[in-house]
Short mmCIF file of C-alpha atoms in Angstrom, two decimals:
data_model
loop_
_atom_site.label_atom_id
_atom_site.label_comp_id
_atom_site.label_asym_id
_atom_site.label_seq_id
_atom_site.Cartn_x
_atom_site.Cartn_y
_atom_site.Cartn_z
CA UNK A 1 93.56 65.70 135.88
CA UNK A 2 96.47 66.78 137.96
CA UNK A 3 98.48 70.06 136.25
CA UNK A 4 101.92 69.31 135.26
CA UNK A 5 104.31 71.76 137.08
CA UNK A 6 108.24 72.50 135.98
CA UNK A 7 110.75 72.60 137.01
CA UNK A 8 110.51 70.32 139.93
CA UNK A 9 113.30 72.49 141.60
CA UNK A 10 115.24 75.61 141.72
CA UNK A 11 117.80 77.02 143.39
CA UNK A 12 118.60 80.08 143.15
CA UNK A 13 121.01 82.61 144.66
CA UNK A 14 119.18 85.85 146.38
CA UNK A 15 118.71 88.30 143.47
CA UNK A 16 117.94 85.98 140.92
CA UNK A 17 114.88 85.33 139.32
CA UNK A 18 112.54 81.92 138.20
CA UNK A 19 109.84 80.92 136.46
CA UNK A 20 107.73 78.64 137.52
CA UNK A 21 105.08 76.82 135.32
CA UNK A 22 101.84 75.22 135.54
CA UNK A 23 100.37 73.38 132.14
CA UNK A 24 97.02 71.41 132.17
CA UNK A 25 95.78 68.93 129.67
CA UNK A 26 91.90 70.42 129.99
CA UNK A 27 90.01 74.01 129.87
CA UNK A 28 90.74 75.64 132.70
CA UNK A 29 88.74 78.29 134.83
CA UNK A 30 91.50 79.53 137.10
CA UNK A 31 94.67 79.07 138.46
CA UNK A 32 95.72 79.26 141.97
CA UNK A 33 99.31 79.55 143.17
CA UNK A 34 100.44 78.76 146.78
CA UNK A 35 103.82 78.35 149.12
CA UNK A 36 104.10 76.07 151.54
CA UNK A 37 107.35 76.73 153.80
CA UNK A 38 108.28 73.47 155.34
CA UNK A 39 106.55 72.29 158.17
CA UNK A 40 103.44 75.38 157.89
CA UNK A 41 100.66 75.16 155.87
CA UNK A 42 100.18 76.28 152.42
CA UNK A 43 99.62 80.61 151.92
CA UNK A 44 98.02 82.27 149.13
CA UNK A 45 99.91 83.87 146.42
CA UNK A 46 97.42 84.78 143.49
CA UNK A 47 94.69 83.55 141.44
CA UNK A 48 94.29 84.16 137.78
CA UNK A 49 90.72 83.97 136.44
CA UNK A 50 89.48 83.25 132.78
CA UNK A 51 89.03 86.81 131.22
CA UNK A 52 92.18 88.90 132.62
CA UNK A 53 90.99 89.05 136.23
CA UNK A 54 93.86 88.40 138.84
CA UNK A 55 93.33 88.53 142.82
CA UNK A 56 96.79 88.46 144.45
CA UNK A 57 98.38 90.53 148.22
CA UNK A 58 101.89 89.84 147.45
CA UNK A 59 104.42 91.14 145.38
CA UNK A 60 104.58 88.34 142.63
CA UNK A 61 103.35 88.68 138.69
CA UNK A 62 101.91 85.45 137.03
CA UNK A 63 100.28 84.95 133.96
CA UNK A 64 97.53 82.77 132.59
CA UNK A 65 97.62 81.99 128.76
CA UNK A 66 94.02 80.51 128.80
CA UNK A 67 94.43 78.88 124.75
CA UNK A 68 97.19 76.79 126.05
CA UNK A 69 96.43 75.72 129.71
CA UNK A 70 99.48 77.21 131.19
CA UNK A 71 100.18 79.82 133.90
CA UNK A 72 103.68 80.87 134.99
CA UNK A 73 104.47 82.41 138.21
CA UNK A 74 107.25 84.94 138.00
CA UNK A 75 109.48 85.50 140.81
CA UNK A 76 111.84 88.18 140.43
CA UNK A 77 115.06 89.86 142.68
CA UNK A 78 114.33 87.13 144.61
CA UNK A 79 114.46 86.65 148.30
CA UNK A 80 115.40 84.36 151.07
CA UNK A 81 111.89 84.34 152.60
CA UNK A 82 110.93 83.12 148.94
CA UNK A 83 111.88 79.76 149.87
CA UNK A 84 109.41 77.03 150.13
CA UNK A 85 107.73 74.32 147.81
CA UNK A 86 105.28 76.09 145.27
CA UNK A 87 101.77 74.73 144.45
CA UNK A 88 100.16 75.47 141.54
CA UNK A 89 95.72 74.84 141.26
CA UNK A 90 93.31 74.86 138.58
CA UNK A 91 90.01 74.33 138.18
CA UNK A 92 88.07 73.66 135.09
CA UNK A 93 85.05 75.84 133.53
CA UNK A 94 81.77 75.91 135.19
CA UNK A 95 80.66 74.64 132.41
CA UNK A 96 82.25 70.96 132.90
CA UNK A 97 79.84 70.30 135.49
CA UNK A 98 79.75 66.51 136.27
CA UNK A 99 82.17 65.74 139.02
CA UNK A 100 84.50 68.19 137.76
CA UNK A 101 82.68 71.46 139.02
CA UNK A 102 84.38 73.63 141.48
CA UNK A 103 87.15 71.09 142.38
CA UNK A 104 90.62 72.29 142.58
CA UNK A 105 93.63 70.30 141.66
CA UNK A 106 96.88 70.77 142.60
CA UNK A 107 99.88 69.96 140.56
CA UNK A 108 103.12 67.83 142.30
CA UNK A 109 104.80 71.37 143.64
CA UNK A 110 107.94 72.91 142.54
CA UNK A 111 110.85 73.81 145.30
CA UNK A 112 112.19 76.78 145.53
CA UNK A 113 115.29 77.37 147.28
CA UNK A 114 117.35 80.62 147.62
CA UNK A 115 120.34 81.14 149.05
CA UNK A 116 122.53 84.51 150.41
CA UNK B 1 90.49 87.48 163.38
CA UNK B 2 91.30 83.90 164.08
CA UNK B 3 92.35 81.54 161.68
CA UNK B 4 91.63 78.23 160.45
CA UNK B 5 92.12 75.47 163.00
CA UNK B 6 92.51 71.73 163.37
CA UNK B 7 92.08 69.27 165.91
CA UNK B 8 94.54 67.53 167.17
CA UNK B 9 97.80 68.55 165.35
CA UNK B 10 98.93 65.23 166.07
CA UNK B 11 97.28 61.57 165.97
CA UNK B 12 98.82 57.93 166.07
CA UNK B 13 96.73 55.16 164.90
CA UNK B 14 96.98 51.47 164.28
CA UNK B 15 96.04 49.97 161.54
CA UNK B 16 92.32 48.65 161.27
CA UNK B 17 91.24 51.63 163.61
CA UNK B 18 88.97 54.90 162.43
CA UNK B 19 90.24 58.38 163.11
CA UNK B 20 88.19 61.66 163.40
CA UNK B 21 89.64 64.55 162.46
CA UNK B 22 87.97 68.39 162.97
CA UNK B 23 88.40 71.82 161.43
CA UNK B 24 87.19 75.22 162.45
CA UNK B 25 87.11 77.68 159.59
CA UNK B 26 87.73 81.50 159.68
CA UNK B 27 84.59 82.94 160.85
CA UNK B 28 82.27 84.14 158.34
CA UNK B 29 83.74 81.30 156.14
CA UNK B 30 81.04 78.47 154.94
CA UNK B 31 83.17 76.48 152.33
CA UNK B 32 85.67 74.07 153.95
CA UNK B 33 87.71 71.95 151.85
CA UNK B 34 89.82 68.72 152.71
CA UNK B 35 93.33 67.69 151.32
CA UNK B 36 95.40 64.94 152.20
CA UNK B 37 99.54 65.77 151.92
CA UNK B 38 101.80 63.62 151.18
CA UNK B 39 105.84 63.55 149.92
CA UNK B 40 104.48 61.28 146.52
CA UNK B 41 101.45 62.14 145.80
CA UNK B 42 101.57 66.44 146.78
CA UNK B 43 98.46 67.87 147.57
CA UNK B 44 95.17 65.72 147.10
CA UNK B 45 91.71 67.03 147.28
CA UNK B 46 89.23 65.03 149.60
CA UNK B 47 86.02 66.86 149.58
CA UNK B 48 84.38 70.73 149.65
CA UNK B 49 81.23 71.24 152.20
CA UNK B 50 79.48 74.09 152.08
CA UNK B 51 76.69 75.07 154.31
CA UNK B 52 76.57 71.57 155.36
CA UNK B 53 76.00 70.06 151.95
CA UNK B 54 78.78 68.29 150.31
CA UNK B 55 80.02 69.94 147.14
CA UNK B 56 82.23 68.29 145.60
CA UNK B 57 84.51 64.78 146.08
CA UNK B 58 87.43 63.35 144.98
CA UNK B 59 88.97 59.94 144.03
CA UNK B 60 89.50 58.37 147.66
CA UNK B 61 87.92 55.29 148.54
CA UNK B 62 84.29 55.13 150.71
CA UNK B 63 86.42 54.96 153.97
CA UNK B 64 87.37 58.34 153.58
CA UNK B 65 83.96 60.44 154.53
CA UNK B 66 82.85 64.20 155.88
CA UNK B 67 80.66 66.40 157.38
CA UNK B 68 79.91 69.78 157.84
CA UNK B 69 77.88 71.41 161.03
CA UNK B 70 75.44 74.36 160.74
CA UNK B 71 78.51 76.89 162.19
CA UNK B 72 80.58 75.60 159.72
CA UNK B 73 82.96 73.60 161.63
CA UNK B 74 83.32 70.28 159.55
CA UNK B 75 84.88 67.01 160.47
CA UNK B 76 86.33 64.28 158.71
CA UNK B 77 86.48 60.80 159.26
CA UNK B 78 88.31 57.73 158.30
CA UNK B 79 87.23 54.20 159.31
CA UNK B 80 89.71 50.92 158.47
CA UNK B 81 92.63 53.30 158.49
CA UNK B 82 96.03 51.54 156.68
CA UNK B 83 99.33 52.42 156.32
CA UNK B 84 98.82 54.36 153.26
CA UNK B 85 96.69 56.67 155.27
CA UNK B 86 99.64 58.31 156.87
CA UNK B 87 99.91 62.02 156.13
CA UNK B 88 99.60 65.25 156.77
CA UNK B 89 95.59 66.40 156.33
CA UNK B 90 94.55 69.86 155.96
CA UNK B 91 91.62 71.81 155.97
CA UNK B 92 91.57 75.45 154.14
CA UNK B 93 87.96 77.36 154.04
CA UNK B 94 87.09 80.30 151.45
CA UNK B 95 84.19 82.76 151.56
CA UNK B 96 82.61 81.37 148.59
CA UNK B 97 83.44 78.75 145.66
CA UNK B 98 87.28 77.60 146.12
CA UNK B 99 87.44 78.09 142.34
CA UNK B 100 87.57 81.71 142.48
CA UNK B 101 88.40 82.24 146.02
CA UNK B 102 90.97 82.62 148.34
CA UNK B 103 91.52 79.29 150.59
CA UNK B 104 92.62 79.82 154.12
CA UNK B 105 94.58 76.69 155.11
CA UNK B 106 94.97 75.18 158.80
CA UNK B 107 98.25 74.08 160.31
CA UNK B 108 97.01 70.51 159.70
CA UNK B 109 97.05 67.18 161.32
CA UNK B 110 99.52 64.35 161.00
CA UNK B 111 98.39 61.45 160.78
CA UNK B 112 100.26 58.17 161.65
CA UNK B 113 98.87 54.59 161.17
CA UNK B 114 101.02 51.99 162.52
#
């Protein structure tokens, strides 16, 4: 099932900060979060992993509350170059097996645009 | 080191016709997975090859089909293309599982079926 992301857009002045979130209806494994500037493809922002772990190169906090399905990606002082449409992936436990195992799903995307 | 690449960046199609499409992933990188973008339906997943087995599918009809080559470059192919085939495909690869991995995506292709 495809995660639910909100809001579907924000604008925000430079400085500023959002919160972007990511809910799924099943057990999830991880979540992935991505921007996608228009017209480029889609660059890696973080993945959180059941237990605590987090794998991330940028400069953005997120969080993974694994009981309810939801990760939020946290974007604070925010900055022009953090403009773009924001993806948000998750993929259920190993466990689920069936046709479910290591796919990824990506939610409808939230834009994000800042402004001077 | 190089990134992920697709061939061509741009391809018009009519209706009725098939289309291949072809992806070179990051070197050292066996998984490659396919996604078709578009402005309704966001990012859709197509299918995960990894050495040269298919992993994992998702819900697009039997027109829609892959393959991966023993240097990982994988190709994807769609026969009795319609209009509802227009968009923007991309191919990302990973090290390992996508789950739990990093995906590297290409710059894509556009796809246009007139």
């Amino acid at each position: 099932q495809q995660p639910v992301q909100s809001p579907q857009a924000v604008i925000l002045r430079e400085g500023e900060d959002a919160v972007i979130n990511c809910s799924s209806s099943k057990a999830l494994y991880s979540v992935h979060w991505y921007r996608q500037k228009h017209g480029e493809a889609p660059v890696f922002l973080m993945i959180l992993l059941k237990g605590g772990e987090q794998k991330g190169h940028e400069k953005i906090s997120a969080s993974f509350n694994e009981k309810k399905q939801q990760s939020s990606l946290y974007l604070t002082a925010s900055q022009l170059s953090y403009s773009g449409t924001y993806f948000c992936g998750t993929a259920p436990p190993l466990s689920a097996g069936g046709t479910s195992y290591g796919k990824l799903t990506f939610g409808q995307g939230t834009i994000l645009t800042v402004h001077p | 080191k190089a990134g992920v690449t697709q061939t061509p960046r741009y391809l018009i199609k009519t209706r009725g016709q098939q289309v291949t499409l072809s992806c070179s992933p990051i070197s050292g990188h066996r998984s490659v997975s396919w996604y078709q973008q578009t402005p309704g339906q966001g990012l859709q997943f197509l299918f995960e090859y990894f050495s040269e087995t298919q992993r994992n599918k998702g819900n697009f009809p039997g027109r829609f089909s892959g393959r991966q080559f023993s240097n990982s470059r994988s190709e994807m192919n769609v026969s009795t293309l319609e209009l509802g085939d227009s968009a923007l495909y991309l191919c990302a690869s990973s090290l390992g599982l996508p789950l739990n991995n990093e995906q590297f995506f290409g710059p894509g292709t556009r796809l246009t079926v007139l």
